[in-house]
Amino acid sequence: QDDCSEFRSQFEAGGRLSCTRENAPVRDASGRQHTNKCLMCAEKFKKEAQRGGGAVQRNKLPASERTRQVRCS
């Protein structure tokens, strides 16, 4: 199981997560090896952002709180 909860509060819009390059190998659920847990989670968040779900949805404002944009001609 990939538990990236400790990094969720640190990610930025678009699924970006700033990680160190420490060498502490870890494998994800598919068996793919990553340099460290943060980099594994960064890749996971990036995929979630590309799918438009999960992590990025948490940062989006509800429609009622978004400002309406008016197109001026």
PDB file of N, CA and C in Angstrom:
ATOM      1  N   GLN A   1       0.844  -1.182   0.000  1.00  0.00           N
ATOM      2  CA  GLN A   1       0.000   0.000   0.000  1.00  0.00           C
ATOM      3  C   GLN A   1       0.893   1.250   0.000  1.00  0.00           C
ATOM      4  N   ASP A   2       0.559   2.204  -0.869  1.00  0.00           N
ATOM      5  CA  ASP A   2       1.292   3.468  -0.910  1.00  0.00           C
ATOM      6  C   ASP A   2       0.649   4.425   0.081  1.00  0.00           C
ATOM      7  N   ASP A   3       1.368   4.778   1.118  1.00  0.00           N
ATOM      8  CA  ASP A   3       0.827   5.723   2.081  1.00  0.00           C
ATOM      9  C   ASP A   3       1.565   7.037   1.950  1.00  0.00           C
ATOM     10  N   CYS A   4       0.990   7.947   1.191  1.00  0.00           N
ATOM     11  CA  CYS A   4       1.620   9.242   0.953  1.00  0.00           C
ATOM     12  C   CYS A   4       0.970  10.347   1.776  1.00  0.00           C
ATOM     13  N   SER A   5       0.191   9.970   2.781  1.00  0.00           N
ATOM     14  CA  SER A   5      -0.540  10.962   3.567  1.00  0.00           C
ATOM     15  C   SER A   5       0.392  11.991   4.212  1.00  0.00           C
ATOM     16  N   GLU A   6       1.590  11.581   4.601  1.00  0.00           N
ATOM     17  CA  GLU A   6       2.513  12.521   5.237  1.00  0.00           C
ATOM     18  C   GLU A   6       2.999  13.604   4.285  1.00  0.00           C
ATOM     19  N   PHE A   7       2.850  13.387   2.968  1.00  0.00           N
ATOM     20  CA  PHE A   7       3.304  14.361   1.977  1.00  0.00           C
ATOM     21  C   PHE A   7       2.159  15.159   1.352  1.00  0.00           C
ATOM     22  N   ARG A   8       0.911  14.755   1.575  1.00  0.00           N
ATOM     23  CA  ARG A   8      -0.234  15.420   0.927  1.00  0.00           C
ATOM     24  C   ARG A   8      -0.306  16.907   1.242  1.00  0.00           C
ATOM     25  N   SER A   9       0.008  17.285   2.464  1.00  0.00           N
ATOM     26  CA  SER A   9      -0.087  18.699   2.843  1.00  0.00           C
ATOM     27  C   SER A   9       1.034  19.539   2.233  1.00  0.00           C
ATOM     28  N   GLN A  10       2.049  18.899   1.667  1.00  0.00           N
ATOM     29  CA  GLN A  10       3.201  19.608   1.128  1.00  0.00           C
ATOM     30  C   GLN A  10       3.151  19.804  -0.388  1.00  0.00           C
ATOM     31  N   PHE A  11       2.234  19.106  -1.063  1.00  0.00           N
ATOM     32  CA  PHE A  11       2.250  19.207  -2.519  1.00  0.00           C
ATOM     33  C   PHE A  11       1.641  20.507  -2.990  1.00  0.00           C
ATOM     34  N   GLU A  12       2.032  20.918  -4.189  1.00  0.00           N
ATOM     35  CA  GLU A  12       1.568  22.156  -4.790  1.00  0.00           C
ATOM     36  C   GLU A  12       0.600  21.836  -5.919  1.00  0.00           C
ATOM     37  N   ALA A  13      -0.040  22.851  -6.452  1.00  0.00           N
ATOM     38  CA  ALA A  13      -0.946  22.656  -7.585  1.00  0.00           C
ATOM     39  C   ALA A  13      -0.215  21.960  -8.717  1.00  0.00           C
ATOM     40  N   GLY A  14      -0.907  21.123  -9.421  1.00  0.00           N
ATOM     41  CA  GLY A  14      -0.304  20.387 -10.521  1.00  0.00           C
ATOM     42  C   GLY A  14       0.383  19.118 -10.058  1.00  0.00           C
ATOM     43  N   GLY A  15       0.277  18.813  -8.771  1.00  0.00           N
ATOM     44  CA  GLY A  15       0.862  17.585  -8.264  1.00  0.00           C
ATOM     45  C   GLY A  15       2.331  17.663  -7.955  1.00  0.00           C
ATOM     46  N   ARG A  16       2.895  18.868  -7.904  1.00  0.00           N
ATOM     47  CA  ARG A  16       4.330  19.004  -7.627  1.00  0.00           C
ATOM     48  C   ARG A  16       4.609  18.870  -6.144  1.00  0.00           C
ATOM     49  N   LEU A  17       5.704  18.212  -5.850  1.00  0.00           N
ATOM     50  CA  LEU A  17       6.136  18.006  -4.480  1.00  0.00           C
ATOM     51  C   LEU A  17       7.647  18.171  -4.454  1.00  0.00           C
ATOM     52  N   SER A  18       8.143  19.038  -3.580  1.00  0.00           N
ATOM     53  CA  SER A  18       9.588  19.246  -3.470  1.00  0.00           C
ATOM     54  C   SER A  18      10.174  18.168  -2.570  1.00  0.00           C
ATOM     55  N   CYS A  19      11.135  17.422  -3.106  1.00  0.00           N
ATOM     56  CA  CYS A  19      11.749  16.311  -2.377  1.00  0.00           C
ATOM     57  C   CYS A  19      13.260  16.446  -2.346  1.00  0.00           C
ATOM     58  N   THR A  20      13.851  15.856  -1.328  1.00  0.00           N
ATOM     59  CA  THR A  20      15.304  15.751  -1.279  1.00  0.00           C
ATOM     60  C   THR A  20      15.713  14.566  -2.145  1.00  0.00           C
ATOM     61  N   ARG A  21      16.983  14.459  -2.408  1.00  0.00           N
ATOM     62  CA  ARG A  21      17.487  13.362  -3.239  1.00  0.00           C
ATOM     63  C   ARG A  21      18.173  12.286  -2.403  1.00  0.00           C
ATOM     64  N   GLU A  22      17.763  12.148  -1.148  1.00  0.00           N
ATOM     65  CA  GLU A  22      18.376  11.121  -0.305  1.00  0.00           C
ATOM     66  C   GLU A  22      18.126   9.744  -0.904  1.00  0.00           C
ATOM     67  N   ASN A  23      19.059   8.853  -0.692  1.00  0.00           N
ATOM     68  CA  ASN A  23      18.959   7.510  -1.250  1.00  0.00           C
ATOM     69  C   ASN A  23      18.392   6.569  -0.189  1.00  0.00           C
ATOM     70  N   ALA A  24      17.086   6.332  -0.274  1.00  0.00           N
ATOM     71  CA  ALA A  24      16.393   5.420   0.635  1.00  0.00           C
ATOM     72  C   ALA A  24      15.369   4.669  -0.208  1.00  0.00           C
ATOM     73  N   PRO A  25      15.815   3.734  -1.048  1.00  0.00           N
ATOM     74  CA  PRO A  25      14.946   3.064  -2.017  1.00  0.00           C
ATOM     75  C   PRO A  25      13.668   2.490  -1.411  1.00  0.00           C
ATOM     76  N   VAL A  26      12.590   2.647  -2.170  1.00  0.00           N
ATOM     77  CA  VAL A  26      11.277   2.143  -1.772  1.00  0.00           C
ATOM     78  C   VAL A  26      10.541   1.705  -3.034  1.00  0.00           C
ATOM     79  N   ARG A  27       9.688   0.706  -2.910  1.00  0.00           N
ATOM     80  CA  ARG A  27       8.909   0.221  -4.051  1.00  0.00           C
ATOM     81  C   ARG A  27       7.444   0.615  -3.891  1.00  0.00           C
ATOM     82  N   ASP A  28       6.815   0.963  -5.017  1.00  0.00           N
ATOM     83  CA  ASP A  28       5.393   1.278  -4.974  1.00  0.00           C
ATOM     84  C   ASP A  28       4.573  -0.007  -5.093  1.00  0.00           C
ATOM     85  N   ALA A  29       3.266   0.127  -5.114  1.00  0.00           N
ATOM     86  CA  ALA A  29       2.377  -1.037  -5.143  1.00  0.00           C
ATOM     87  C   ALA A  29       2.587  -1.899  -6.382  1.00  0.00           C
ATOM     88  N   SER A  30       3.039  -1.276  -7.477  1.00  0.00           N
ATOM     89  CA  SER A  30       3.260  -2.031  -8.712  1.00  0.00           C
ATOM     90  C   SER A  30       4.626  -2.715  -8.727  1.00  0.00           C
ATOM     91  N   GLY A  31       5.461  -2.440  -7.714  1.00  0.00           N
ATOM     92  CA  GLY A  31       6.784  -3.049  -7.650  1.00  0.00           C
ATOM     93  C   GLY A  31       7.884  -2.185  -8.219  1.00  0.00           C
ATOM     94  N   ARG A  32       7.535  -1.021  -8.737  1.00  0.00           N
ATOM     95  CA  ARG A  32       8.530  -0.113  -9.306  1.00  0.00           C
ATOM     96  C   ARG A  32       9.335   0.539  -8.189  1.00  0.00           C
ATOM     97  N   GLN A  33      10.655   0.580  -8.340  1.00  0.00           N
ATOM     98  CA  GLN A  33      11.518   1.150  -7.314  1.00  0.00           C
ATOM     99  C   GLN A  33      11.703   2.645  -7.536  1.00  0.00           C
ATOM    100  N   HIS A  34      11.716   3.393  -6.432  1.00  0.00           N
ATOM    101  CA  HIS A  34      11.926   4.843  -6.441  1.00  0.00           C
ATOM    102  C   HIS A  34      13.084   5.165  -5.507  1.00  0.00           C
ATOM    103  N   THR A  35      13.746   6.291  -5.738  1.00  0.00           N
ATOM    104  CA  THR A  35      14.902   6.695  -4.946  1.00  0.00           C
ATOM    105  C   THR A  35      14.549   6.862  -3.467  1.00  0.00           C
ATOM    106  N   ASN A  36      13.376   7.444  -3.189  1.00  0.00           N
ATOM    107  CA  ASN A  36      12.907   7.572  -1.806  1.00  0.00           C
ATOM    108  C   ASN A  36      11.387   7.728  -1.809  1.00  0.00           C
ATOM    109  N   LYS A  37      10.807   7.703  -0.642  1.00  0.00           N
ATOM    110  CA  LYS A  37       9.339   7.734  -0.527  1.00  0.00           C
ATOM    111  C   LYS A  37       8.756   9.035  -1.056  1.00  0.00           C
ATOM    112  N   CYS A  38       9.412  10.156  -0.796  1.00  0.00           N
ATOM    113  CA  CYS A  38       8.910  11.442  -1.277  1.00  0.00           C
ATOM    114  C   CYS A  38       8.824  11.459  -2.794  1.00  0.00           C
ATOM    115  N   LEU A  39       9.862  10.975  -3.476  1.00  0.00           N
ATOM    116  CA  LEU A  39       9.842  10.955  -4.940  1.00  0.00           C
ATOM    117  C   LEU A  39       8.769  10.002  -5.469  1.00  0.00           C
ATOM    118  N   MET A  40       8.536   8.898  -4.760  1.00  0.00           N
ATOM    119  CA  MET A  40       7.469   7.984  -5.141  1.00  0.00           C
ATOM    120  C   MET A  40       6.111   8.693  -5.037  1.00  0.00           C
ATOM    121  N   CYS A  41       5.912   9.409  -3.947  1.00  0.00           N
ATOM    122  CA  CYS A  41       4.650  10.124  -3.748  1.00  0.00           C
ATOM    123  C   CYS A  41       4.497  11.270  -4.745  1.00  0.00           C
ATOM    124  N   ALA A  42       5.604  11.941  -5.067  1.00  0.00           N
ATOM    125  CA  ALA A  42       5.553  13.025  -6.048  1.00  0.00           C
ATOM    126  C   ALA A  42       5.045  12.501  -7.386  1.00  0.00           C
ATOM    127  N   GLU A  43       5.511  11.328  -7.778  1.00  0.00           N
ATOM    128  CA  GLU A  43       5.056  10.735  -9.033  1.00  0.00           C
ATOM    129  C   GLU A  43       3.568  10.369  -8.939  1.00  0.00           C
ATOM    130  N   LYS A  44       3.173   9.847  -7.803  1.00  0.00           N
ATOM    131  CA  LYS A  44       1.767   9.492  -7.595  1.00  0.00           C
ATOM    132  C   LYS A  44       0.882  10.733  -7.685  1.00  0.00           C
ATOM    133  N   PHE A  45       1.285  11.837  -7.037  1.00  0.00           N
ATOM    134  CA  PHE A  45       0.503  13.069  -7.077  1.00  0.00           C
ATOM    135  C   PHE A  45       0.430  13.637  -8.489  1.00  0.00           C
ATOM    136  N   LYS A  46       1.524  13.529  -9.224  1.00  0.00           N
ATOM    137  CA  LYS A  46       1.545  14.026 -10.601  1.00  0.00           C
ATOM    138  C   LYS A  46       0.539  13.261 -11.450  1.00  0.00           C
ATOM    139  N   LYS A  47       0.492  11.938 -11.269  1.00  0.00           N
ATOM    140  CA  LYS A  47      -0.474  11.125 -12.016  1.00  0.00           C
ATOM    141  C   LYS A  47      -1.904  11.482 -11.629  1.00  0.00           C
ATOM    142  N   GLU A  48      -2.141  11.712 -10.344  1.00  0.00           N
ATOM    143  CA  GLU A  48      -3.473  12.116  -9.893  1.00  0.00           C
ATOM    144  C   GLU A  48      -3.873  13.445 -10.521  1.00  0.00           C
ATOM    145  N   ALA A  49      -2.921  14.377 -10.598  1.00  0.00           N
ATOM    146  CA  ALA A  49      -3.200  15.688 -11.183  1.00  0.00           C
ATOM    147  C   ALA A  49      -3.528  15.553 -12.666  1.00  0.00           C
ATOM    148  N   GLN A  50      -2.812  14.682 -13.371  1.00  0.00           N
ATOM    149  CA  GLN A  50      -3.062  14.480 -14.797  1.00  0.00           C
ATOM    150  C   GLN A  50      -4.425  13.853 -15.036  1.00  0.00           C
ATOM    151  N   ARG A  51      -4.856  12.994 -14.109  1.00  0.00           N
ATOM    152  CA  ARG A  51      -6.179  12.372 -14.221  1.00  0.00           C
ATOM    153  C   ARG A  51      -7.274  13.335 -13.795  1.00  0.00           C
ATOM    154  N   GLY A  52      -6.877  14.397 -13.094  1.00  0.00           N
ATOM    155  CA  GLY A  52      -7.862  15.361 -12.624  1.00  0.00           C
ATOM    156  C   GLY A  52      -8.585  14.897 -11.373  1.00  0.00           C
ATOM    157  N   GLY A  53      -7.963  14.037 -10.607  1.00  0.00           N
ATOM    158  CA  GLY A  53      -8.629  13.554  -9.406  1.00  0.00           C
ATOM    159  C   GLY A  53      -7.715  13.521  -8.224  1.00  0.00           C
ATOM    160  N   GLY A  54      -8.222  13.027  -7.148  1.00  0.00           N
ATOM    161  CA  GLY A  54      -7.423  12.813  -5.946  1.00  0.00           C
ATOM    162  C   GLY A  54      -6.853  14.073  -5.366  1.00  0.00           C
ATOM    163  N   ALA A  55      -5.561  14.179  -5.348  1.00  0.00           N
ATOM    164  CA  ALA A  55      -4.858  15.235  -4.642  1.00  0.00           C
ATOM    165  C   ALA A  55      -5.221  16.630  -5.119  1.00  0.00           C
ATOM    166  N   VAL A  56      -5.310  16.828  -6.410  1.00  0.00           N
ATOM    167  CA  VAL A  56      -5.562  18.170  -6.919  1.00  0.00           C
ATOM    168  C   VAL A  56      -6.968  18.627  -6.575  1.00  0.00           C
ATOM    169  N   GLN A  57      -7.923  17.728  -6.606  1.00  0.00           N
ATOM    170  CA  GLN A  57      -9.296  18.089  -6.285  1.00  0.00           C
ATOM    171  C   GLN A  57      -9.394  18.697  -4.891  1.00  0.00           C
ATOM    172  N   ARG A  58      -8.553  18.246  -3.983  1.00  0.00           N
ATOM    173  CA  ARG A  58      -8.579  18.740  -2.619  1.00  0.00           C
ATOM    174  C   ARG A  58      -8.267  20.230  -2.550  1.00  0.00           C
ATOM    175  N   ASN A  59      -7.472  20.741  -3.483  1.00  0.00           N
ATOM    176  CA  ASN A  59      -7.070  22.139  -3.456  1.00  0.00           C
ATOM    177  C   ASN A  59      -7.990  23.064  -4.242  1.00  0.00           C
ATOM    178  N   LYS A  60      -8.923  22.517  -4.995  1.00  0.00           N
ATOM    179  CA  LYS A  60      -9.805  23.354  -5.787  1.00  0.00           C
ATOM    180  C   LYS A  60     -10.918  23.924  -4.917  1.00  0.00           C
ATOM    181  N   LEU A  61     -11.273  25.171  -5.166  1.00  0.00           N
ATOM    182  CA  LEU A  61     -12.365  25.790  -4.438  1.00  0.00           C
ATOM    183  C   LEU A  61     -13.698  25.284  -4.974  1.00  0.00           C
ATOM    184  N   PRO A  62     -14.697  25.170  -4.125  1.00  0.00           N
ATOM    185  CA  PRO A  62     -16.028  24.805  -4.616  1.00  0.00           C
ATOM    186  C   PRO A  62     -16.535  25.883  -5.558  1.00  0.00           C
ATOM    187  N   ALA A  63     -17.405  25.516  -6.463  1.00  0.00           N
ATOM    188  CA  ALA A  63     -17.927  26.459  -7.456  1.00  0.00           C
ATOM    189  C   ALA A  63     -18.509  27.705  -6.790  1.00  0.00           C
ATOM    190  N   SER A  64     -19.137  27.539  -5.647  1.00  0.00           N
ATOM    191  CA  SER A  64     -19.753  28.671  -4.958  1.00  0.00           C
ATOM    192  C   SER A  64     -18.734  29.688  -4.454  1.00  0.00           C
ATOM    193  N   GLU A  65     -17.474  29.266  -4.305  1.00  0.00           N
ATOM    194  CA  GLU A  65     -16.446  30.170  -3.789  1.00  0.00           C
ATOM    195  C   GLU A  65     -15.539  30.741  -4.873  1.00  0.00           C
ATOM    196  N   ARG A  66     -15.680  30.260  -6.088  1.00  0.00           N
ATOM    197  CA  ARG A  66     -14.861  30.775  -7.184  1.00  0.00           C
ATOM    198  C   ARG A  66     -15.432  32.101  -7.667  1.00  0.00           C
ATOM    199  N   THR A  67     -14.567  32.991  -8.072  1.00  0.00           N
ATOM    200  CA  THR A  67     -15.041  34.252  -8.639  1.00  0.00           C
ATOM    201  C   THR A  67     -15.391  34.009 -10.092  1.00  0.00           C
ATOM    202  N   ARG A  68     -16.450  34.624 -10.514  1.00  0.00           N
ATOM    203  CA  ARG A  68     -16.865  34.463 -11.907  1.00  0.00           C
ATOM    204  C   ARG A  68     -16.043  35.362 -12.802  1.00  0.00           C
ATOM    205  N   GLN A  69     -15.642  34.820 -13.909  1.00  0.00           N
ATOM    206  CA  GLN A  69     -14.875  35.599 -14.871  1.00  0.00           C
ATOM    207  C   GLN A  69     -15.815  36.082 -15.961  1.00  0.00           C
ATOM    208  N   VAL A  70     -15.738  37.348 -16.250  1.00  0.00           N
ATOM    209  CA  VAL A  70     -16.586  37.932 -17.273  1.00  0.00           C
ATOM    210  C   VAL A  70     -15.718  38.257 -18.469  1.00  0.00           C
ATOM    211  N   ARG A  71     -16.130  37.809 -19.633  1.00  0.00           N
ATOM    212  CA  ARG A  71     -15.374  38.083 -20.858  1.00  0.00           C
ATOM    213  C   ARG A  71     -15.735  39.464 -21.373  1.00  0.00           C
ATOM    214  N   CYS A  72     -14.739  40.289 -21.535  1.00  0.00           N
ATOM    215  CA  CYS A  72     -14.958  41.644 -22.058  1.00  0.00           C
ATOM    216  C   CYS A  72     -14.525  41.662 -23.518  1.00  0.00           C
ATOM    217  N   SER A  73     -15.350  42.276 -24.345  1.00  0.00           N
ATOM    218  CA  SER A  73     -15.026  42.357 -25.774  1.00  0.00           C
ATOM    219  C   SER A  73     -14.520  43.722 -26.143  1.00  0.00           C
TER     220      SER A  73
END
